[in-house]
C-alpha positions as MATLAB code, in Angstrom:
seq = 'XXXXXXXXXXXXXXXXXXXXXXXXXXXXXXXXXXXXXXXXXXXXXXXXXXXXXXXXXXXXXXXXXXXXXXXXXXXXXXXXXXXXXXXXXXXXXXXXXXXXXXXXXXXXXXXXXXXXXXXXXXXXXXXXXXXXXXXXXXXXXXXXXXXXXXXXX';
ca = [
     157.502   40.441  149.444;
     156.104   44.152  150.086;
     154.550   45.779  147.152;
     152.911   49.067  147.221;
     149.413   49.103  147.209;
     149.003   46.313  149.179;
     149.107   45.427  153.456;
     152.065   44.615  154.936;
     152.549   41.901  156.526;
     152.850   41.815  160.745;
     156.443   41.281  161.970;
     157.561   40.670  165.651;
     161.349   41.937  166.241;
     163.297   42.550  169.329;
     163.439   46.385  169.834;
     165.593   48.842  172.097;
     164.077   49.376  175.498;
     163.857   45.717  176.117;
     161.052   45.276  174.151;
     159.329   43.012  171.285;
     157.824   45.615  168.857;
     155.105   44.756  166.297;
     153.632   46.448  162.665;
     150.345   45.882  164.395;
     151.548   47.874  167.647;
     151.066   50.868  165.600;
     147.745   50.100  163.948;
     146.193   53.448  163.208;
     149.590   55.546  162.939;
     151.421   55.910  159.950;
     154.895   54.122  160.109;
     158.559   54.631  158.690;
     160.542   51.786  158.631;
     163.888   52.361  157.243;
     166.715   49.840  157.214;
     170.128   50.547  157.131;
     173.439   48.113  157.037;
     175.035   49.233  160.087;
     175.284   51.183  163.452;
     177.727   53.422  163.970;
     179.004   53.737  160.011;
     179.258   57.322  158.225;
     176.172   57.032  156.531;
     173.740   55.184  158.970;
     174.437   57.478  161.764;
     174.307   60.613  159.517;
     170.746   58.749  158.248;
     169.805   57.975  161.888;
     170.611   61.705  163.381;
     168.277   63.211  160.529;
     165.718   61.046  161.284;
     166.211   62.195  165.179;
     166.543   66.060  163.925;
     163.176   65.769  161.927;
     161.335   63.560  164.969;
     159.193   66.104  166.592;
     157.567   66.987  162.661;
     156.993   62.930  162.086;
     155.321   62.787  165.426;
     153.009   65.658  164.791;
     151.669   63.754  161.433;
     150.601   60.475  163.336;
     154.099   58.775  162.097;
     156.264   56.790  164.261;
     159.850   56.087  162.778;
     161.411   52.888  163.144;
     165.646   51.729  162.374;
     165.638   48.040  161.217;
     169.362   46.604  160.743;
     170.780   43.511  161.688;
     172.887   44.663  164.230;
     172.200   42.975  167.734;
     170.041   45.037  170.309;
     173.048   45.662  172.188;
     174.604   47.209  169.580;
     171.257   49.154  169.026;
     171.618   50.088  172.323;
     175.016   52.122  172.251;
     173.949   53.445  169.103;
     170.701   55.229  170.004;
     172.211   55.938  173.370;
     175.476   57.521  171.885;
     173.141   59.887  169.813;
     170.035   60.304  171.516;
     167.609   59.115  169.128;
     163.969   59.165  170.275;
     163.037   56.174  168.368;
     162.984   52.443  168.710;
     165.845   50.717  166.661;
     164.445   46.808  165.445;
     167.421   43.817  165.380;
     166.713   41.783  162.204;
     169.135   39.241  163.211;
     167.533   36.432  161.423;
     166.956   38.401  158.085;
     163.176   37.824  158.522;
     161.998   40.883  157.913;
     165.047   42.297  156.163;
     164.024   39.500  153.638;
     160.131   40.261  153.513;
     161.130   43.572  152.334;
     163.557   42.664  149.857;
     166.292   44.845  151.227;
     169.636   41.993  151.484;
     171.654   42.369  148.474;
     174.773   41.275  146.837;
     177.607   43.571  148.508;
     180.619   43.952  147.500;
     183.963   45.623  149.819;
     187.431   45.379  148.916;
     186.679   42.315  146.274;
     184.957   40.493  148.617;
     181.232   39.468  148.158;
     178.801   39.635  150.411;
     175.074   40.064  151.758;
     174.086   43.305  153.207;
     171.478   45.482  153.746;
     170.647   48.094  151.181;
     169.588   51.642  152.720;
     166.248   51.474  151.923;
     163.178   53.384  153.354;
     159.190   52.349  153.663;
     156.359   54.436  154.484;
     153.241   52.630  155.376;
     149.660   54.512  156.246;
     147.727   54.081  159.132;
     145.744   50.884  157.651;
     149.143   49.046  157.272;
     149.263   49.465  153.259;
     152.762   49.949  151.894;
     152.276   53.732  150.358;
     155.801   54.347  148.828;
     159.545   53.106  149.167;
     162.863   54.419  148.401;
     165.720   52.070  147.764;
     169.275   52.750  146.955;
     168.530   55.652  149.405;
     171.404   58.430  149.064;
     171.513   60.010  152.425;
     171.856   63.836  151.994;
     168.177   65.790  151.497;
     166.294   61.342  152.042;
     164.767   61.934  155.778;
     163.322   65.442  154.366;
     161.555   63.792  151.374;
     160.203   60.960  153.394;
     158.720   63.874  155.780;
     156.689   65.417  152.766;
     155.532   62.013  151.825;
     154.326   61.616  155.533;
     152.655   64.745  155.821;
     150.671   63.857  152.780;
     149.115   61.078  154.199;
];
């Protein structure tokens, strides 16, 4: 498990662009990872367009932002296509990494139970140490608080 304060862990995942994408990739650049339950749903894609609104301001702190769901890469795919995100979306098909960060929960959608991702959102400085996390993220007024926390890196 994460824990702020201390290094994360290195994770491969399959990324958009045909790609395998690494933590250590980005050694030296402060890194968002936020994880959210699904492409294409109300929330993730309003979540997913702020994160591609703000882009240009994460960039100019040394941050690169990165989507982790467990949706497949082709899925991914469509999704960052359909609304032009500049950003690499990461398929946590497996729960690996999902897991690591202690983001699958207990879910539940018209009385059924279920494991799911919580919206959740990890900023991690440019030595790889976990520097703060929201969970339970509400989306309105979330991708403007994780800038401030990135610019005060």
């Amino acid at each position: 498990m994460v824990s702020i304060g201390n290094k994360v862990a290195d994770f491969n995942l399959p990324a958009t662009g045909n790609k395998t994408v690494s933590l250590s990739d980005f050694s030296g650049k402060v890194v968002v990872l936020y994880f959210y339950p699904k492409d294409n749903t109300p929330g993730c894609t309003t979540e997913s367009v702020d994160f591609s609104h703000f882009h240009e301001q994460f960039v100019a702190v040394n941050c690169v932002v990165l989507g982790i769901s467990r949706d497949s890469i082709k899925k991914h795919e469509n999704f960052k296509s359909k609304y032009e995100m500049p950003f690499d979306l990461l398929s946590d098909e497996d729960d690996v990494v999902c897991r690591a960060f202690d983001v699958i929960k207990m879910k539940s959608m018209y009385g059924k139970q279920f494991e799911g991702i919580e919206r959740s959102t990890f900023l991690i400085d440019a030595d790889g140490v976990l520097r703060q996390e929201w969970r339970k993220v509400k989306v309105k007024g979330h991708v403007e608080e994780v800038l401030v926390a990135a610019q005060s890196l």
